[in-house]
Amino acid sequence: MYSTQIPVKIVRSWPWIAIIASILVIAFTPLPLKASQPVARTVRVEARSFEFSPSVIHVEQGQQVTIELIATDVVHGIYVDGYGHEIIANPGQTATLTFIADKSGSFRLRCSVTCGALHPFMIGKLNVGVNLLFYRAIGLSVLAGLAGFMLFRPRNEQ
Amino acid sequence: MGLILGLFATVVGARWLDRHKVIEIHARMPENGGWTPADLSVKVGQPLRLRLVSDDVTHGFAVGQTAWEALDLYPGKPVETTLIFDRPGKYVFYCTRWCGINHWRMRGVIEVYGDASTMQNSDTTTPESPLYRRLAIDLDAPHDAFVIPESQPIARKNIALNVRLPAKYLLRDYYLATAPSSAWQSLREEPSLASLSDQQIWHLVASLWRRQTSQNELKEGEKLYRTNCAACHGETGAGDGVMARWLAASAATEAPDAEHSQPSNQHTPGETVIIGHSTVVPTDFTNPHTMLGASPALLQGKIIRGGMGTGMPYWGPIFTEEQTWALVAYLWTFQFDYSQVETNE
């Protein structure tokens, strides 16, 4: 019996080694590997009381982003949290904002000109790059589930 | 003694208060009341102190026919200003920031009264009636061009043509009273221009029109157009401005056979908007059929008087005559290519 015990231990522990390795990979891999130079992107945003359309904008990190703001009823503005850029558009006068999206993450867009009672709720979102934290969290949760299953699975043999 | 002193102090105090009182004007979207109060009166030469408060969105304050800079009124940031009028009359103050489809209705009146001598003075300097009236132009008649160019006429092409024109075509009065298509026809009938092609005649018309304006006037016209007209007539002049969808929707619902058609606007059902009766889709300034059949006097008349029952505001009490001509000059840039014109101004 002793002669077979050591190999069984090794066989039993290799899934743990794999899981720990996967955790390290998922949590710390510097993704994404820099893709080819992203092209400039122009987004046309229509603002009316009290919403932006589209309200969520996705861009690549490092991309040159141009936001064309069109106010369709009263004077509206956009303030990009985190970046600190602001534009104000009058109806009939399209305003443009061009900047390099060098910070990755998710940033709040707010109307920067008081435009009525629900003005504080006139918000949008700028997503720069892939939401790495989100995907890493998903990967780690799956692994945690797997590890839990392995720990508490019913042991039939021996 | 004390009584006399007290009386004196009251009279002086009342006069001082009268001269220094500040009138608070609230600005709201026109659907919610516009300016309150909207009627003011003041004596010539006496300072009119105003405290302007916006109660909802961004508004602006300016007085028509004057050179005073427009003030921006942001909610939560009251603005104080003092106006002194040196001439009696009725002045219109108006909102300068688009605050909805009825923005242009947001107007008020300041009546400036003065003594008889200044009144007399102003009567002698009353501006003459607008040109369209003197020319007896019917602003509501259709003005279709009977001939239009194959492609956009280019003002600078004329330099190469090197033609001698009868002097009457270069006169300011000729330009003001003539539609481009009429000018084209007159030029076509000139025997000295028989060698030119139809399109070359159009280039000639464009350059004649360009001669009547200057770079500065076009810039002024563009500024006025962008702030006052583009919201409906579109930034490119195509009649597709952001407010046009409201006007189009109201036009569609009022057409008898379009009762069941879905309005093409975006506002949510249940939202009521007062736009006025029978508005029409804003004019497309890039359409040569209507534009080339209109004379500058006709266009100016439409700006001054507004469109009867179309939803087009009247700008007569707001723009000075120079401003209306600058606007008209700018409108031709939607028809004629004025780029790279060498000017000797």
XYZ file of C-alpha atoms in Angstrom:
503
model
C 0.000 0.000 0.000
C 2.784 2.440 0.883
C 4.248 2.047 -2.539
C 1.121 3.464 -4.178
C 0.357 6.220 -1.652
C 2.876 8.816 -2.827
C 1.833 8.775 -6.496
C -1.814 9.111 -5.413
C -0.934 12.209 -3.341
C 0.753 13.802 -6.312
C -2.182 12.928 -8.553
C -4.573 14.385 -6.020
C -2.727 17.674 -5.618
C -2.123 18.545 -9.275
C -5.576 20.141 -9.703
C -4.691 22.432 -6.775
C -1.459 23.448 -8.400
C -3.384 24.144 -11.606
C -5.971 26.245 -9.763
C -3.369 28.321 -7.916
C -1.486 28.863 -11.157
C -4.719 29.951 -12.869
C -5.471 32.380 -10.046
C -2.062 33.972 -10.445
C -2.489 34.161 -14.210
C -5.995 35.627 -14.063
C -5.244 38.159 -11.366
C -1.929 39.498 -12.589
C -1.562 39.021 -16.337
C -1.076 42.462 -17.889
C -3.906 42.293 -20.431
C -4.617 43.249 -23.093
C -1.336 43.113 -24.920
C -1.117 46.394 -26.825
C -3.034 45.995 -30.060
C -2.254 47.922 -33.237
C -2.583 51.717 -33.111
C -6.288 52.426 -32.539
C -8.024 54.679 -35.052
C -9.618 57.978 -34.082
C -13.227 57.690 -33.062
C -16.039 60.224 -33.374
C -19.178 59.860 -31.293
C -22.278 61.955 -31.923
C -24.138 62.504 -28.671
C -27.584 64.060 -28.656
C -28.565 65.739 -25.426
C -32.089 66.506 -24.404
C -33.742 67.025 -21.053
C -32.767 64.828 -19.269
C -30.730 62.262 -21.120
C -27.792 61.679 -23.398
C -28.237 59.482 -26.407
C -26.218 57.298 -26.576
C -25.647 57.411 -22.847
C -22.872 54.822 -22.791
C -19.805 55.232 -24.980
C -17.165 52.529 -25.432
C -13.713 53.463 -26.671
C -10.305 51.803 -26.772
C -7.565 52.919 -24.490
C -5.197 55.348 -26.205
C -7.792 56.165 -28.841
C -8.363 59.736 -29.943
C -11.998 60.388 -29.075
C -14.101 63.213 -30.493
C -17.460 63.847 -28.874
C -19.897 65.903 -30.946
C -22.502 67.250 -28.562
C -25.833 68.293 -30.043
C -28.296 70.035 -27.738
C -31.823 69.493 -28.973
C -33.892 71.616 -26.599
C -31.985 73.802 -24.142
C -28.332 74.470 -23.409
C -26.608 71.300 -22.249
C -23.041 70.340 -21.488
C -20.861 67.308 -20.885
C -18.321 66.991 -18.119
C -16.126 63.889 -18.251
C -15.299 62.781 -14.726
C -11.726 61.625 -14.238
C -10.535 63.417 -17.344
C -11.915 66.819 -16.344
C -12.931 67.857 -19.874
C -16.012 69.975 -20.415
C -18.027 71.238 -23.387
C -21.235 73.219 -23.597
C -23.573 73.091 -26.587
C -26.319 75.527 -27.549
C -29.154 74.218 -29.711
C -28.093 74.823 -33.299
C -24.419 74.976 -32.435
C -22.716 71.605 -32.276
C -19.873 71.554 -29.778
C -16.943 69.182 -30.161
C -14.459 67.838 -27.651
C -11.380 65.926 -28.732
C -9.117 64.137 -26.300
C -6.944 61.046 -25.987
C -8.560 58.365 -23.836
C -5.321 57.467 -22.061
C -6.870 56.440 -18.749
C -8.676 53.130 -18.789
C -11.775 52.440 -16.789
C -15.324 53.614 -16.538
C -15.985 57.342 -16.246
C -19.165 59.220 -15.455
C -20.473 61.766 -17.972
C -22.562 64.540 -16.466
C -24.549 67.401 -17.889
C -22.594 70.463 -16.822
C -25.246 73.130 -17.374
C -28.337 73.262 -15.196
C -31.068 72.188 -17.578
C -34.142 71.782 -15.382
C -35.511 69.873 -12.443
C -33.969 66.488 -13.275
C -30.622 67.916 -14.342
C -28.665 66.035 -11.617
C -29.874 62.761 -13.116
C -28.708 63.556 -16.620
C -25.734 61.253 -16.720
C -23.910 58.910 -19.058
C -20.860 56.705 -19.022
C -17.576 56.550 -20.858
C -15.951 53.122 -20.876
C -12.308 53.188 -21.878
C -10.741 49.873 -22.831
C -11.809 46.397 -21.731
C -13.149 46.248 -18.203
C -10.310 44.012 -16.973
C -11.305 44.040 -13.328
C -14.725 42.716 -14.268
C -13.390 39.788 -16.312
C -10.768 38.962 -13.691
C -13.443 38.910 -11.029
C -15.528 36.523 -13.140
C -12.528 34.228 -13.711
C -11.615 34.195 -10.041
C -15.190 33.478 -8.997
C -15.353 30.500 -11.339
C -12.078 29.219 -9.921
C -13.281 29.707 -6.370
C -16.373 27.673 -7.207
C -14.215 24.956 -8.701
C -11.919 24.864 -5.671
C -14.900 24.669 -3.334
C -16.295 21.791 -5.313
C -12.978 19.967 -5.095
C -12.681 20.553 -1.351
C -16.127 19.384 -0.460
C -16.827 16.814 -3.150
C -17.974 13.414 -1.817
C -14.978 11.119 -1.482
C -15.879 7.671 -2.750
C -12.451 6.093 -3.078
C -10.570 5.061 0.041
C -39.540 121.975 12.612
C -39.220 118.243 13.094
C -42.251 117.790 10.873
C -40.678 119.798 8.054
C -37.395 117.942 8.392
C -39.208 114.601 8.401
C -41.186 115.540 5.302
C -38.020 116.664 3.568
C -36.236 113.429 4.475
C -39.160 111.374 3.183
C -39.247 113.163 -0.140
C -35.494 112.924 -0.635
C -35.481 109.321 0.532
C -38.319 108.373 -1.815
C -36.542 109.972 -4.764
C -33.304 108.277 -3.837
C -35.062 104.915 -3.576
C -36.780 105.475 -6.886
C -33.489 106.121 -8.603
C -31.743 103.231 -6.935
C -34.412 100.581 -6.816
C -33.514 97.297 -8.396
C -36.147 95.482 -10.404
C -35.880 91.729 -10.179
C -36.771 89.927 -13.397
C -37.265 86.200 -13.357
C -36.538 84.198 -16.488
C -38.390 80.953 -17.105
C -38.954 78.832 -20.177
C -41.714 80.471 -22.256
C -44.135 77.632 -21.483
C -43.713 78.475 -17.800
C -44.086 82.208 -18.042
C -41.066 83.649 -19.819
C -39.973 86.961 -18.318
C -41.667 88.160 -15.147
C -42.224 91.085 -15.249
C -42.207 91.508 -19.011
C -43.259 95.154 -19.077
C -40.938 97.812 -17.795
C -40.873 101.522 -18.163
C -38.186 104.052 -17.463
C -37.484 107.690 -18.190
C -34.872 108.714 -20.705
C -31.499 109.081 -19.067
C -32.593 107.469 -15.832
C -30.740 104.293 -14.865
C -32.797 101.124 -14.999
C -31.313 98.688 -12.509
C -32.130 95.076 -13.152
C -31.427 91.898 -11.283
C -31.876 88.970 -13.618
C -32.599 85.552 -12.164
C -33.013 82.350 -14.136
C -35.413 79.915 -12.525
C -34.883 76.844 -14.701
C -32.354 76.631 -17.529
C -29.721 78.784 -19.180
C -31.220 81.951 -20.606
C -29.726 85.116 -21.995
C -30.687 88.754 -21.788
C -30.253 91.367 -24.477
C -32.086 94.436 -25.673
C -32.969 94.553 -29.361
C -31.637 97.299 -31.641
C -28.889 98.183 -29.181
C -25.196 97.437 -29.012
C -25.260 96.119 -25.443
C -23.602 92.769 -24.983
C -25.930 89.880 -24.221
C -25.785 88.576 -20.646
C -25.918 84.874 -19.855
C -28.275 83.897 -17.062
C -27.412 80.642 -15.368
C -29.754 79.210 -12.749
C -28.463 80.061 -9.309
C -26.299 82.919 -10.539
C -28.264 86.172 -10.567
C -26.836 88.934 -12.728
C -27.201 92.635 -12.086
C -27.048 95.224 -14.795
C -27.896 98.863 -15.259
C -29.348 100.190 -18.486
C -29.539 103.859 -19.424
C -31.548 104.747 -22.502
C -30.769 108.000 -24.246
C -33.685 107.877 -26.631
C -37.376 107.328 -25.958
C -39.231 104.499 -27.618
C -40.316 100.911 -27.199
C -37.435 98.520 -26.752
C -37.760 94.763 -26.875
C -35.642 92.686 -24.558
C -35.302 89.036 -25.449
C -33.732 85.716 -24.520
C -30.472 84.950 -26.340
C -29.939 81.305 -25.377
C -32.129 78.621 -26.879
C -34.414 77.475 -24.084
C -36.856 75.311 -26.033
C -38.962 75.442 -29.146
C -40.706 78.606 -27.978
C -37.440 80.333 -27.078
C -38.083 83.184 -29.497
C -41.386 84.015 -27.788
C -39.455 84.914 -24.671
C -39.548 88.658 -25.138
C -40.475 91.669 -23.050
C -40.872 95.387 -23.575
C -39.142 98.339 -22.000
C -40.992 101.561 -22.630
C -38.704 104.516 -22.455
C -40.538 107.788 -22.089
C -39.012 111.199 -22.313
C -39.965 114.831 -22.371
C -41.542 116.443 -25.401
C -38.331 117.894 -26.806
C -36.576 114.515 -27.029
C -39.774 112.973 -28.388
C -39.808 115.562 -31.123
C -36.204 114.773 -31.828
C -36.838 111.085 -32.212
C -39.791 111.627 -34.494
C -37.623 113.395 -37.023
C -35.159 110.504 -37.042
C -37.738 107.745 -37.439
C -36.232 105.077 -39.687
C -37.924 104.709 -43.029
C -40.088 101.690 -43.650
C -38.289 98.497 -44.616
C -37.216 98.009 -48.202
C -39.678 95.240 -48.969
C -42.518 97.649 -48.214
C -41.084 100.397 -50.358
C -40.665 97.903 -53.193
C -44.175 96.528 -52.540
C -42.924 92.932 -52.365
C -45.494 90.351 -51.316
C -43.598 88.292 -48.745
C -46.055 85.410 -48.850
C -46.129 84.937 -52.629
C -44.226 81.915 -53.947
C -40.846 82.886 -55.326
C -39.663 79.976 -57.413
C -36.655 80.483 -59.638
C -37.524 79.882 -63.286
C -33.962 78.846 -63.996
C -31.351 77.214 -61.781
C -27.664 76.460 -62.353
C -26.346 72.991 -63.195
C -23.884 73.170 -60.336
C -23.065 75.574 -57.533
C -22.011 78.966 -58.978
C -18.494 79.946 -57.917
C -17.791 83.629 -57.320
C -14.056 83.453 -58.037
C -14.596 81.960 -61.504
C -15.579 85.413 -62.673
C -11.985 86.673 -62.415
C -11.045 84.491 -65.347
C -14.055 85.580 -67.343
C -12.797 89.160 -67.488
C -15.951 90.753 -68.810
C -17.168 94.303 -68.952
C -20.567 94.787 -67.425
C -23.035 97.637 -67.722
C -22.773 99.736 -64.577
C -26.320 99.045 -63.404
C -25.455 95.477 -62.385
C -22.923 96.745 -59.894
C -25.320 99.032 -58.063
C -26.358 98.268 -54.514
C -29.999 98.982 -55.325
C -29.939 96.498 -58.183
C -28.643 93.751 -55.890
C -31.142 94.505 -53.149
C -34.184 94.357 -55.389
C -33.215 91.529 -57.745
C -33.487 87.783 -57.397
C -30.435 85.881 -58.699
C -32.503 84.115 -61.346
C -33.760 87.474 -62.671
C -30.203 88.784 -62.681
C -29.152 85.678 -64.600
C -31.839 86.313 -67.211
C -30.898 89.974 -67.674
C -27.240 89.035 -68.046
C -28.116 86.261 -70.481
C -29.845 88.802 -72.677
C -26.820 91.133 -72.717
C -25.350 90.965 -76.218
C -21.817 91.511 -74.890
C -22.051 88.285 -72.853
C -23.407 86.106 -75.662
C -20.172 84.117 -75.806
C -20.499 82.895 -72.206
C -22.091 79.587 -71.298
C -25.149 79.446 -69.050
C -23.031 78.210 -66.138
C -20.513 81.000 -66.668
C -23.349 83.508 -66.387
C -24.193 81.905 -63.049
C -20.583 82.330 -61.900
C -20.963 85.955 -62.883
C -24.127 86.311 -60.791
C -22.326 84.756 -57.815
C -19.457 87.190 -58.138
C -21.862 90.140 -58.436
C -23.525 88.996 -55.222
C -20.148 88.572 -53.535
C -19.184 92.127 -54.514
C -22.048 93.426 -52.390
C -20.691 92.026 -49.161
C -17.422 91.849 -47.275
C -15.563 89.251 -45.293
C -16.509 91.027 -42.062
C -20.160 91.223 -42.965
C -20.229 87.523 -43.812
C -18.592 86.739 -40.488
C -21.169 88.841 -38.637
C -23.951 87.160 -40.597
C -22.592 83.724 -39.771
C -22.471 84.561 -36.068
C -26.070 85.784 -36.106
C -27.153 82.755 -38.108
C -25.498 80.286 -35.759
C -26.972 81.783 -32.606
C -30.457 82.657 -33.858
C -31.348 80.629 -36.939
C -29.393 77.355 -36.948
C -31.520 75.673 -34.266
C -34.358 75.424 -36.802
C -32.822 76.037 -40.226
C -29.860 73.776 -39.506
C -26.159 74.445 -39.266
C -25.785 73.603 -42.944
C -28.835 75.631 -43.938
C -30.758 72.548 -45.016
C -33.747 73.226 -42.752
C -32.909 70.250 -40.549
C -32.028 71.941 -37.261
C -32.693 70.293 -33.927
C -35.927 72.252 -33.412
C -37.202 71.358 -36.881
C -38.415 67.959 -35.684
C -40.957 69.669 -33.423
C -42.123 71.910 -36.226
C -42.320 68.995 -38.648
C -44.315 67.001 -36.117
C -46.834 69.757 -35.643
C -47.129 70.233 -39.403
C -47.761 66.501 -39.844
C -50.455 66.343 -37.191
C -52.287 69.268 -38.698
C -52.409 67.954 -42.227
C -55.877 66.403 -42.667
C -54.688 63.136 -44.255
C -51.886 62.587 -41.773
C -54.035 62.099 -38.704
C -52.992 58.524 -38.144
C -49.392 58.857 -39.166
C -46.804 58.582 -36.449
C -45.073 61.847 -35.738
C -41.369 61.546 -36.406
C -40.279 63.356 -33.282
C -38.684 61.869 -30.241
C -40.593 63.327 -27.348
C -42.519 60.984 -25.176
C -46.271 60.638 -25.545
C -48.213 62.657 -23.041
C -45.732 65.506 -23.181
C -47.600 68.530 -24.445
C -45.767 71.207 -26.301
C -47.323 74.484 -27.285
C -45.822 75.489 -30.579
C -48.555 77.625 -32.060
C -50.858 77.101 -34.982
C -49.882 75.487 -38.267
C -46.128 75.655 -38.192
C -44.295 74.500 -41.274
C -40.983 72.786 -41.825
C -38.168 75.386 -41.815
C -37.010 76.639 -45.186
C -34.109 74.816 -46.797
C -31.598 77.505 -47.787
C -29.644 75.016 -49.872
C -32.590 74.590 -52.240
C -31.831 76.666 -55.360
C -35.427 76.577 -56.597
C -36.697 78.820 -53.825
C -33.530 80.689 -52.905
C -32.506 81.863 -56.363
C -35.986 83.266 -56.926
C -35.762 85.489 -53.857
C -34.298 88.971 -53.824
C -32.289 90.215 -50.827
C -35.132 92.649 -50.036
C -37.569 89.735 -49.902
C -35.322 87.728 -47.585
C -34.785 90.741 -45.349
C -38.542 91.297 -45.251
C -39.123 87.735 -44.131
C -36.569 88.136 -41.372
C -38.087 91.433 -40.195
C -41.716 90.465 -40.377
C -41.452 86.735 -39.741
C -43.530 84.128 -41.458
C -47.220 84.683 -41.040
C -48.490 81.451 -39.526
C -45.380 79.423 -40.283
C -43.689 79.563 -36.906
C -40.907 81.812 -38.211
C -40.225 84.485 -35.578
C -40.167 88.189 -36.415
C -36.820 89.814 -35.874
C -37.737 93.410 -36.709
C -37.531 94.713 -33.141
C -34.341 92.780 -32.455
C -31.900 93.086 -35.338
C -30.568 96.380 -36.600
C -30.784 96.984 -40.325
C -27.062 96.232 -40.740
C -27.569 92.924 -38.955
C -30.429 91.915 -41.253
C -28.330 92.679 -44.336
C -25.419 90.729 -42.871
C -27.726 87.772 -42.359
C -29.037 88.012 -45.916
C -25.475 88.186 -47.231
C -24.611 85.066 -45.256
C -27.682 83.204 -46.558
C -26.292 83.420 -50.095
C -23.305 81.315 -49.025
C -25.682 78.347 -49.022
C -26.138 78.912 -52.763
C -22.899 80.469 -53.967
C -19.350 79.360 -53.396
C -17.582 82.422 -51.990
C -14.365 80.648 -51.028
C -11.000 82.064 -52.046
C -12.464 85.271 -53.373
C -9.805 87.942 -53.615
C -11.211 91.056 -52.102
C -9.931 94.581 -52.310
C -11.747 95.838 -49.257
